[in-house]
Short mmCIF file of C-alpha atoms and ligand atoms in Angstrom, two decimals:
data_model
loop_
_atom_site.label_atom_id
_atom_site.label_comp_id
_atom_site.label_asym_id
_atom_site.label_seq_id
_atom_site.Cartn_x
_atom_site.Cartn_y
_atom_site.Cartn_z
CA MET A 139 -12.65 18.16 -6.14
CA ILE A 140 -13.81 14.65 -5.92
CA SER A 141 -17.60 13.89 -5.74
CA ARG A 142 -19.09 12.12 -2.90
CA ARG A 143 -19.69 9.14 -5.15
CA GLU A 144 -16.06 8.73 -5.87
CA PHE A 145 -15.14 8.62 -2.31
CA VAL A 146 -13.91 5.24 -1.91
CA LEU A 147 -13.66 3.21 1.39
CA GLY A 148 -11.14 0.47 1.37
CA ALA A 149 -12.89 -2.88 1.75
CA SER A 150 -10.89 -4.04 4.74
CA ALA A 151 -8.29 -1.95 6.74
CA ALA A 152 -5.25 -4.46 7.22
CA ILE A 153 -2.07 -3.65 8.90
CA GLY A 154 0.37 -4.30 5.94
CA ALA A 155 3.45 -5.63 8.13
CA VAL A 156 1.41 -7.74 10.40
CA GLY A 157 -1.08 -8.95 7.94
CA THR A 158 -3.96 -9.01 10.33
CA VAL A 159 -7.24 -8.14 8.57
CA ARG A 160 -9.20 -5.87 10.77
CA PRO A 161 -13.28 -5.73 10.65
CA LEU A 162 -15.19 -3.75 7.98
CA LEU A 163 -15.80 -0.18 8.41
CA SER A 164 -19.43 0.66 7.89
CA TRP A 165 -20.86 3.41 6.08
CA GLY A 166 -22.09 4.26 2.59
CA ALA A 167 -20.00 5.37 -0.35
CA ASP A 168 -22.19 8.55 -0.50
CA GLU A 169 -21.13 9.75 3.05
CA SER A 170 -17.67 11.25 3.01
CA PRO A 171 -16.42 11.62 6.57
CA ALA A 172 -14.89 15.08 7.27
CA ILE A 173 -11.29 14.48 8.52
CA PRO A 174 -9.76 17.59 10.06
CA GLY A 175 -7.27 19.20 7.82
CA LYS A 176 -7.84 16.88 5.01
CA HIS A 177 -9.84 17.47 1.89
CA GLY A 178 -10.94 15.20 -1.11
CA MET A 179 -9.02 12.28 -0.04
CA ILE A 180 -9.70 8.66 -0.54
CA ALA A 181 -10.07 6.96 2.81
CA ARG A 182 -8.69 3.17 2.60
CA SER A 183 -9.07 2.79 6.18
CA LEU A 184 -10.55 4.86 9.18
CA ARG A 185 -9.77 2.43 11.91
CA PHE A 186 -6.29 3.64 11.63
CA LEU A 187 -6.47 6.71 9.24
CA ASP A 188 -5.04 5.77 5.66
CA LEU A 189 -5.62 8.47 3.37
CA GLU A 190 -4.87 8.38 -0.44
CA MET A 191 -4.54 11.49 -2.63
CA PRO A 192 -6.52 11.19 -5.96
CA ALA A 193 -4.08 11.19 -8.75
CA GLU A 194 -5.29 14.35 -10.22
CA TYR A 195 -3.91 16.34 -6.97
CA ALA A 196 -0.33 15.35 -8.48
CA ASN A 197 -0.28 18.76 -10.30
CA SER A 198 2.05 20.84 -8.15
CA PHE A 199 5.75 20.64 -7.07
CA ILE A 200 4.75 20.96 -3.42
CA THR A 201 1.56 19.04 -2.26
CA PRO A 202 -0.59 20.90 0.05
CA VAL A 203 -1.15 19.14 3.80
CA GLU A 204 -4.43 18.96 3.16
CA HIS A 205 -3.98 16.66 0.05
CA PHE A 206 -0.82 14.79 1.45
CA TYR A 207 -1.53 11.15 1.99
CA VAL A 208 -1.58 9.65 5.59
CA ARG A 209 -0.29 6.23 6.50
CA ASN A 210 -0.88 5.27 9.93
CA HIS A 211 -0.35 1.51 11.33
CA MET A 212 -2.15 2.24 14.64
CA HIS A 213 -3.77 5.19 16.22
CA GLU A 214 -2.42 8.64 16.25
CA PRO A 215 -1.38 9.84 19.62
CA ASN A 216 -4.36 11.34 21.34
CA THR A 217 -2.75 14.40 22.60
CA VAL A 218 0.52 15.75 22.64
CA ASP A 219 1.59 18.68 25.07
CA PRO A 220 4.45 20.29 23.27
CA ARG A 221 5.55 21.51 26.55
CA GLU A 222 5.71 18.14 28.18
CA TRP A 223 7.05 16.36 25.11
CA ARG A 224 10.74 15.20 25.25
CA LEU A 225 12.86 13.54 22.72
CA SER A 226 15.44 11.02 24.16
CA ILE A 227 18.70 10.06 22.27
CA GLY A 228 20.56 7.04 23.91
CA GLY A 229 21.67 3.56 23.21
CA ASP A 230 25.29 3.25 22.11
CA VAL A 231 26.31 6.73 22.74
CA GLU A 232 28.73 8.35 25.30
CA LYS A 233 26.41 11.16 26.48
CA PRO A 234 22.78 9.98 26.38
CA LEU A 235 20.57 13.35 26.14
CA THR A 236 16.88 14.52 26.22
CA VAL A 237 15.75 17.23 24.45
CA THR A 238 12.75 19.60 24.50
CA LEU A 239 10.71 21.09 21.29
CA ALA A 240 12.22 24.54 22.38
CA GLU A 241 15.97 23.24 22.05
CA LEU A 242 15.31 21.47 18.83
CA THR A 243 13.57 24.60 17.52
CA ARG A 244 16.43 26.67 18.59
CA MET A 245 19.05 24.51 17.05
CA GLU A 246 20.12 25.09 13.11
CA GLN A 247 17.03 24.26 10.89
CA HIS A 248 17.84 22.54 7.45
CA THR A 249 14.99 22.34 4.85
CA VAL A 250 14.51 19.15 2.52
CA ILE A 251 11.77 18.94 -0.25
CA ASP A 252 11.21 15.18 -0.35
CA THR A 253 8.85 12.90 -2.27
CA LEU A 254 7.44 10.62 0.26
CA GLU A 255 5.86 7.58 -1.10
CA CYS A 256 4.54 4.47 0.97
CA ALA A 257 6.27 1.36 -0.05
CA GLY A 258 2.84 -0.21 -0.56
CA ASN A 259 1.78 2.57 -3.19
CA GLY A 260 0.39 0.65 -6.14
CA ARG A 261 -0.28 -2.71 -4.13
CA ALA A 262 -4.02 -2.70 -5.62
CA PHE A 263 -2.19 -3.32 -9.22
CA ALA A 264 -0.89 -6.84 -7.93
CA VAL A 265 -2.49 -9.75 -9.50
CA PRO A 266 -3.23 -12.05 -7.53
CA ARG A 267 -3.94 -9.64 -4.89
CA VAL A 268 -1.92 -9.45 -1.83
CA PRO A 269 -2.72 -8.56 1.81
CA GLY A 270 -2.37 -4.90 3.14
CA ILE A 271 -3.97 -1.51 2.51
CA GLN A 272 -5.13 -1.52 -1.33
CA TRP A 273 -3.27 1.74 -2.35
CA GLU A 274 -3.63 2.61 -6.04
CA LYS A 275 -1.59 5.72 -7.06
CA GLY A 276 -1.76 8.43 -4.50
CA ALA A 277 0.10 7.21 -1.41
CA VAL A 278 2.90 9.62 -2.51
CA GLY A 279 3.39 13.48 -2.04
CA THR A 280 6.07 16.07 -2.01
CA ALA A 281 6.60 18.53 0.84
CA ARG A 282 8.95 20.69 2.33
CA PHE A 283 10.40 19.53 5.45
CA SER A 284 12.53 21.14 7.79
CA GLY A 285 14.26 20.84 11.31
CA PRO A 286 17.42 19.98 12.81
CA ARG A 287 19.54 17.30 11.07
CA LEU A 288 19.63 14.17 12.92
CA ARG A 289 23.57 14.01 12.62
CA GLU A 290 23.82 17.22 14.95
CA LEU A 291 22.00 15.32 17.66
CA LEU A 292 23.77 12.23 17.13
CA GLU A 293 26.95 14.35 17.42
CA ARG A 294 26.05 16.02 20.77
CA ALA A 295 25.39 12.30 21.95
CA ARG A 296 28.77 11.12 21.04
CA VAL A 297 28.10 8.13 19.11
CA ARG A 298 30.37 5.26 19.80
CA PRO A 299 32.49 3.67 16.81
CA THR A 300 30.52 0.26 17.37
CA SER A 301 27.23 1.88 16.13
CA ARG A 302 25.52 0.51 13.15
CA HIS A 303 22.00 1.47 12.99
CA VAL A 304 19.74 4.29 14.36
CA MET A 305 16.26 3.46 15.73
CA PHE A 306 13.17 5.42 15.99
CA ARG A 307 10.26 4.88 18.22
CA GLY A 308 6.85 6.81 17.46
CA MET A 309 4.29 7.54 20.28
CA ASP A 310 1.39 5.72 18.29
CA GLU A 311 -1.42 4.43 20.34
CA VAL A 312 -0.55 0.77 20.27
CA PRO A 313 -3.91 -1.53 20.09
CA ARG A 314 -3.35 -4.83 22.16
CA LYS A 315 -1.36 -7.22 20.08
CA VAL A 316 -0.16 -4.87 17.74
CA PRO A 317 3.60 -4.49 17.96
CA PRO A 318 4.90 -0.76 18.41
CA PHE A 319 5.82 1.19 15.40
CA ILE A 320 9.86 0.99 15.72
CA ARG A 321 12.03 0.75 12.61
CA SER A 322 16.03 1.42 12.33
CA ILE A 323 18.13 3.08 9.62
CA PRO A 324 21.83 2.40 8.99
CA ILE A 325 24.16 4.82 10.56
CA GLU A 326 25.45 6.27 7.29
CA LYS A 327 22.04 7.26 6.18
CA ALA A 328 21.30 8.68 9.82
CA ARG A 329 24.38 10.81 9.39
CA ASP A 330 23.63 12.16 6.04
CA GLU A 331 23.28 15.91 5.79
CA ASP A 332 19.64 15.55 4.70
CA THR A 333 18.22 13.39 7.26
CA LEU A 334 16.24 15.38 9.55
CA VAL A 335 14.21 15.54 12.78
CA ALA A 336 11.48 17.45 11.02
CA LEU A 337 9.37 20.09 12.78
CA HIS A 338 7.95 21.60 9.89
CA MET A 339 6.11 20.65 6.62
CA ASN A 340 5.44 23.38 4.18
CA GLY A 341 6.38 26.29 6.29
CA ALA A 342 4.12 25.01 9.28
CA ALA A 343 4.16 22.93 12.64
CA LEU A 344 3.68 19.27 11.67
CA THR A 345 0.08 18.56 11.82
CA THR A 346 -1.01 15.38 14.22
CA HIS A 347 -1.90 13.47 11.05
CA HIS A 348 1.71 14.08 9.92
CA GLY A 349 3.74 13.40 13.20
CA PHE A 350 3.66 16.40 15.59
CA PRO A 351 5.61 17.58 17.30
CA ALA A 352 8.63 15.84 15.48
CA ARG A 353 9.20 13.22 12.88
CA ALA A 354 12.16 11.67 11.22
CA LEU A 355 12.61 12.45 7.52
CA VAL A 356 14.78 10.04 5.65
CA PRO A 357 14.73 11.46 2.14
CA GLY A 358 14.48 9.31 -0.81
CA TRP A 359 13.70 6.20 1.11
CA ILE A 360 10.12 4.59 1.78
CA GLY A 361 7.78 6.42 4.09
CA ALA A 362 8.19 4.09 6.58
CA ALA A 363 11.63 4.98 7.58
CA SER A 364 10.37 8.49 8.49
CA CYS A 365 9.03 7.48 11.85
CA LYS A 366 6.28 9.95 12.98
CA TRP A 367 5.55 11.46 16.71
CA LEU A 368 9.09 10.56 17.51
CA THR A 369 9.99 9.97 21.19
CA GLU A 370 12.91 7.98 21.14
CA ILE A 371 15.97 7.64 18.98
CA LYS A 372 18.52 4.82 20.01
CA VAL A 373 21.81 4.11 18.36
CA LEU A 374 22.47 0.15 17.87
CA ASP A 375 25.25 -2.03 17.16
CA LYS A 376 22.98 -3.88 14.64
CA GLU A 377 19.68 -3.53 12.71
CA PHE A 378 16.86 -3.19 15.10
CA GLU A 379 14.75 -6.76 15.28
CA GLY A 380 11.05 -6.06 15.09
CA ASN A 381 7.87 -6.61 13.34
CA PHE A 382 8.35 -3.60 11.10
CA MET A 383 11.84 -4.44 10.07
CA SER A 384 11.05 -8.11 9.57
CA PRO A 385 8.90 -9.57 8.26
CA GLY A 386 7.55 -6.20 7.50
CA TYR A 387 9.04 -4.17 4.68
CA ARG A 388 11.28 -6.58 3.02
CA MET A 389 11.55 -7.69 -0.23
CA PRO A 390 12.57 -11.20 -1.76
CA ASN A 391 16.43 -11.08 -3.29
CA GLN A 392 15.00 -12.91 -6.33
CA PRO A 393 11.81 -12.39 -8.15
CA THR A 394 9.17 -14.74 -6.61
CA LYS A 395 5.91 -16.26 -8.00
CA PRO A 396 2.46 -16.07 -6.08
CA GLY A 397 2.46 -19.15 -3.85
CA GLU A 398 6.06 -19.45 -3.36
CA ALA A 399 7.40 -19.69 0.20
CA VAL A 400 10.13 -17.30 0.85
CA LYS A 401 12.55 -17.46 3.72
CA VAL A 402 13.28 -14.11 5.78
CA GLU A 403 16.86 -14.80 5.12
CA ASP A 404 16.20 -14.69 1.36
CA THR A 405 14.98 -11.23 1.77
CA HIS A 406 16.28 -7.75 2.38
CA PRO A 407 15.07 -4.59 3.98
CA LEU A 408 13.64 -1.89 1.80
CA THR A 409 15.33 1.27 1.43
CA ALA A 410 15.32 3.59 -1.38
CA LEU A 411 12.42 4.29 -3.58
CA ASN A 412 11.92 3.08 -7.34
CA VAL A 413 11.73 5.23 -10.15
CA LYS A 414 8.03 6.04 -10.99
CA SER A 415 5.71 8.35 -12.69
CA LEU A 416 2.09 9.55 -12.30
CA ILE A 417 -0.29 11.13 -14.83
CA ALA A 418 -2.36 13.99 -13.03
CA SER A 419 -4.22 14.60 -15.83
CA PRO A 420 -6.27 13.76 -18.08
CA ARG A 421 -8.06 11.66 -15.64
CA ASP A 422 -8.55 8.14 -16.16
CA GLY A 423 -12.18 7.80 -17.66
CA ALA A 424 -12.31 11.25 -18.81
CA SER A 425 -14.23 12.19 -21.94
CA VAL A 426 -12.99 15.32 -23.83
CA LYS A 427 -14.40 17.14 -26.57
CA SER A 428 -11.02 18.92 -27.97
CA ARG A 429 -8.61 17.10 -30.18
CA ALA A 430 -6.10 19.50 -28.65
CA MET A 431 -4.67 17.21 -25.78
CA HIS A 432 -2.47 17.82 -23.05
CA ALA A 433 -1.26 15.48 -20.43
CA GLN A 434 0.74 16.28 -17.33
CA GLY A 435 2.00 14.83 -14.25
CA VAL A 436 5.01 13.91 -11.89
CA ALA A 437 7.88 11.60 -11.72
CA TRP A 438 10.43 10.66 -9.12
CA ALA A 439 13.20 8.40 -8.33
CA GLY A 440 14.19 8.14 -4.62
CA GLU A 441 17.81 8.78 -4.36
CA ALA A 442 18.41 9.50 -8.00
CA ASP A 443 17.18 12.15 -9.99
CA ILE A 444 14.76 11.94 -13.09
CA ALA A 445 16.44 11.78 -16.42
CA LYS A 446 13.32 11.98 -18.80
CA VAL A 447 9.91 10.95 -18.83
CA GLU A 448 8.29 9.64 -22.17
CA VAL A 449 4.51 9.55 -22.97
CA SER A 450 2.67 7.00 -25.31
CA THR A 451 -0.74 7.96 -26.62
CA ASP A 452 -1.30 5.06 -28.71
CA SER A 453 -1.11 2.15 -25.95
CA GLY A 454 2.67 1.98 -25.81
CA ALA A 455 3.26 1.55 -29.48
CA THR A 456 5.30 4.83 -29.78
CA TRP A 457 6.93 7.00 -26.81
CA HIS A 458 7.57 10.81 -27.14
CA PRO A 459 9.89 12.82 -24.60
CA ALA A 460 7.62 14.81 -22.10
CA GLN A 461 8.93 18.38 -21.12
CA LEU A 462 10.16 18.39 -17.71
CA SER A 463 9.43 21.74 -15.54
CA LYS A 464 12.34 23.63 -14.45
CA GLU A 465 11.40 23.20 -10.82
CA GLN A 466 13.67 20.78 -9.24
CA SER A 467 15.40 19.55 -5.76
CA HIS A 468 17.38 16.31 -5.21
CA TYR A 469 14.42 13.78 -3.43
CA ALA A 470 11.73 15.80 -4.95
CA TRP A 471 9.60 14.87 -7.93
CA ARG A 472 9.53 16.71 -11.22
CA LEU A 473 6.43 17.98 -12.95
CA TRP A 474 6.31 17.07 -16.58
CA SER A 475 4.06 17.85 -19.37
CA TYR A 476 3.34 16.59 -23.02
CA SER A 477 0.79 18.14 -25.77
CA TRP A 478 -0.32 16.60 -28.94
CA ASN A 479 -3.55 16.39 -31.48
CA ALA A 480 -5.65 13.52 -31.50
CA THR A 481 -6.09 12.42 -34.91
CA LYS A 482 -9.51 10.90 -34.54
CA PRO A 483 -12.42 10.35 -32.15
CA GLY A 484 -12.17 7.20 -30.10
CA THR A 485 -10.82 5.73 -27.03
CA TYR A 486 -6.89 6.31 -26.12
CA LEU A 487 -4.57 4.54 -23.71
CA ILE A 488 -2.07 7.18 -22.48
CA MET A 489 0.97 5.93 -20.78
CA SER A 490 4.04 7.57 -18.93
CA ARG A 491 7.43 6.20 -18.36
CA ALA A 492 10.03 7.73 -16.22
CA THR A 493 13.89 6.93 -16.57
CA ASP A 494 16.50 7.84 -14.02
CA THR A 495 20.03 8.84 -13.72
CA GLN A 496 21.00 5.34 -12.57
CA GLY A 497 19.44 4.09 -15.81
CA ARG A 498 16.57 2.63 -14.12
CA SER A 499 13.32 2.67 -16.09
CA GLN A 500 9.66 1.78 -15.27
CA PRO A 501 8.47 -1.79 -16.33
CA ASP A 502 5.54 -2.48 -18.58
CA SER A 503 3.99 -4.75 -16.42
CA VAL A 504 3.62 -5.25 -12.58
CA GLN A 505 6.68 -7.09 -10.76
CA TRP A 506 4.61 -8.88 -8.43
CA ASN A 507 6.09 -9.72 -4.79
CA PRO A 508 4.32 -11.02 -1.72
CA SER A 509 3.44 -7.80 0.08
CA GLY A 510 3.16 -5.63 -3.05
CA TYR A 511 5.97 -3.36 -2.43
CA LEU A 512 7.56 -0.54 -4.82
CA ILE A 513 5.29 -1.36 -7.36
CA ASN A 514 6.27 1.21 -10.22
CA VAL A 515 4.56 -0.17 -13.42
CA VAL A 516 4.31 2.36 -16.17
CA ASP A 517 1.38 4.71 -15.51
CA ARG A 518 -1.86 4.53 -17.81
CA VAL A 519 -5.16 6.25 -17.96
CA GLN A 520 -7.78 5.89 -20.69
CA ILE A 521 -9.79 8.46 -22.17
CA HIS A 522 -12.36 9.14 -24.71
CA VAL A 523 -12.00 11.74 -27.47
CA GLN A 524 -15.77 12.59 -28.55
CA ALA A 525 -16.89 12.95 -32.19
N1 LIG B 695 5.43 6.42 12.15
C1 LIG B 695 4.73 6.05 13.13
N2 LIG B 695 4.90 6.36 14.46
N3 LIG B 695 3.54 5.19 12.85
C2 LIG B 695 3.20 4.89 11.54
O1 LIG B 695 2.30 4.14 11.47
N4 LIG B 695 3.71 5.08 9.20
C3 LIG B 695 4.85 5.14 8.29
C4 LIG B 695 5.68 6.33 8.27
N5 LIG B 695 5.77 6.72 9.85
C5 LIG B 695 4.26 5.12 10.48
C6 LIG B 695 5.06 6.26 10.76
C7 LIG B 695 4.65 4.84 6.95
S1 LIG B 695 4.30 3.22 6.38
C8 LIG B 695 4.43 5.77 5.94
S2 LIG B 695 4.16 5.66 4.39
C9 LIG B 695 4.82 7.14 6.39
O2 LIG B 695 4.96 7.34 7.80
C10 LIG B 695 3.53 8.30 5.97
O3 LIG B 695 3.65 9.54 6.50
P1 LIG B 695 2.48 10.46 6.21
O4 LIG B 695 1.27 9.87 6.85
O5 LIG B 695 3.11 11.98 6.94
O6 LIG B 695 2.32 10.74 4.92
#
């Protein structure tokens, strides 16, 4: 449980990809608004709902929906009547089709446990500050998603050989001047056996916050690839051109320094997630009595698997292997834990560092980039061991 005092309201709600700063939301930090279906979350924006999970909830393999982060670029659709709702599949196909929710439910259902993370998770640690929602650690969660495979729908529509990308359109309520949420993924990823039109999350129908009645689930990739409130799937002969593909969600090809101009042609679209770990406990700032210490958390690596997690309890001077829990699934985070004895009272900086099966490891410092994407610096919490 987080207390009312700890409830944080982001100072400003910005549309990351558009860079438009929205007016301040006003209420005191002592009033936590009740958000249906959510509990104990950090509200980063309420104009368009953006909720972060406090790091201490990263303590289970499956994140309960009430603690799962929410990232909306615009308003959630007001009401969706599941009997009226239709999903169209068209574009570069021989046989365009429209399906109902009942038809999707009757197709073979496939389940994927996926760690979904917003590309901007950790943006708050970029120095100097970059525009966008100031996510700290918790724009990430792991859920069991199920629904028909996207490739089955594409097969039914008979995709033409010229196709290169598959575009998703959401039913968001688009405020004036804001471009609609439309993105595309390469045809190979769309045809992957684990890419879904998800209808369920953790065994129940998707909630409105997470895309009811259907969302794309593009496992291992940045959250933005997994379009919510799907209404249209369109096969294209090239990448979709739109604000959320460019300039949004792109990374410079070379490391850049603050203030340096980057041309769009020197950037590439973000796809798979980075290797990263998170300390769920002890909590940052905790003051503990016992010298018998225990740290635990999660680690994930997008399309790769976690090879090891190391923990340092002496500000990074020495590193020790953490124990990885047995529960695992490709695309899902691994729980880890580490126990040790604090030799004397005082302040300790505890750090976690994950390495994946591609040999990638978390950097010691923030890799600054103009939009604060894919920040995966080693995690750290400071605690005080009482005398
Ligand atoms: N889909 C639509 N239609 N509109 C959105 O604003 N946000 C994207 C993605 N899908 C978004 C969307 C982003 S940026 C992320 S990180 C994930 O949804 C978040 O999914 P969640 O809110 O279910 O956690």
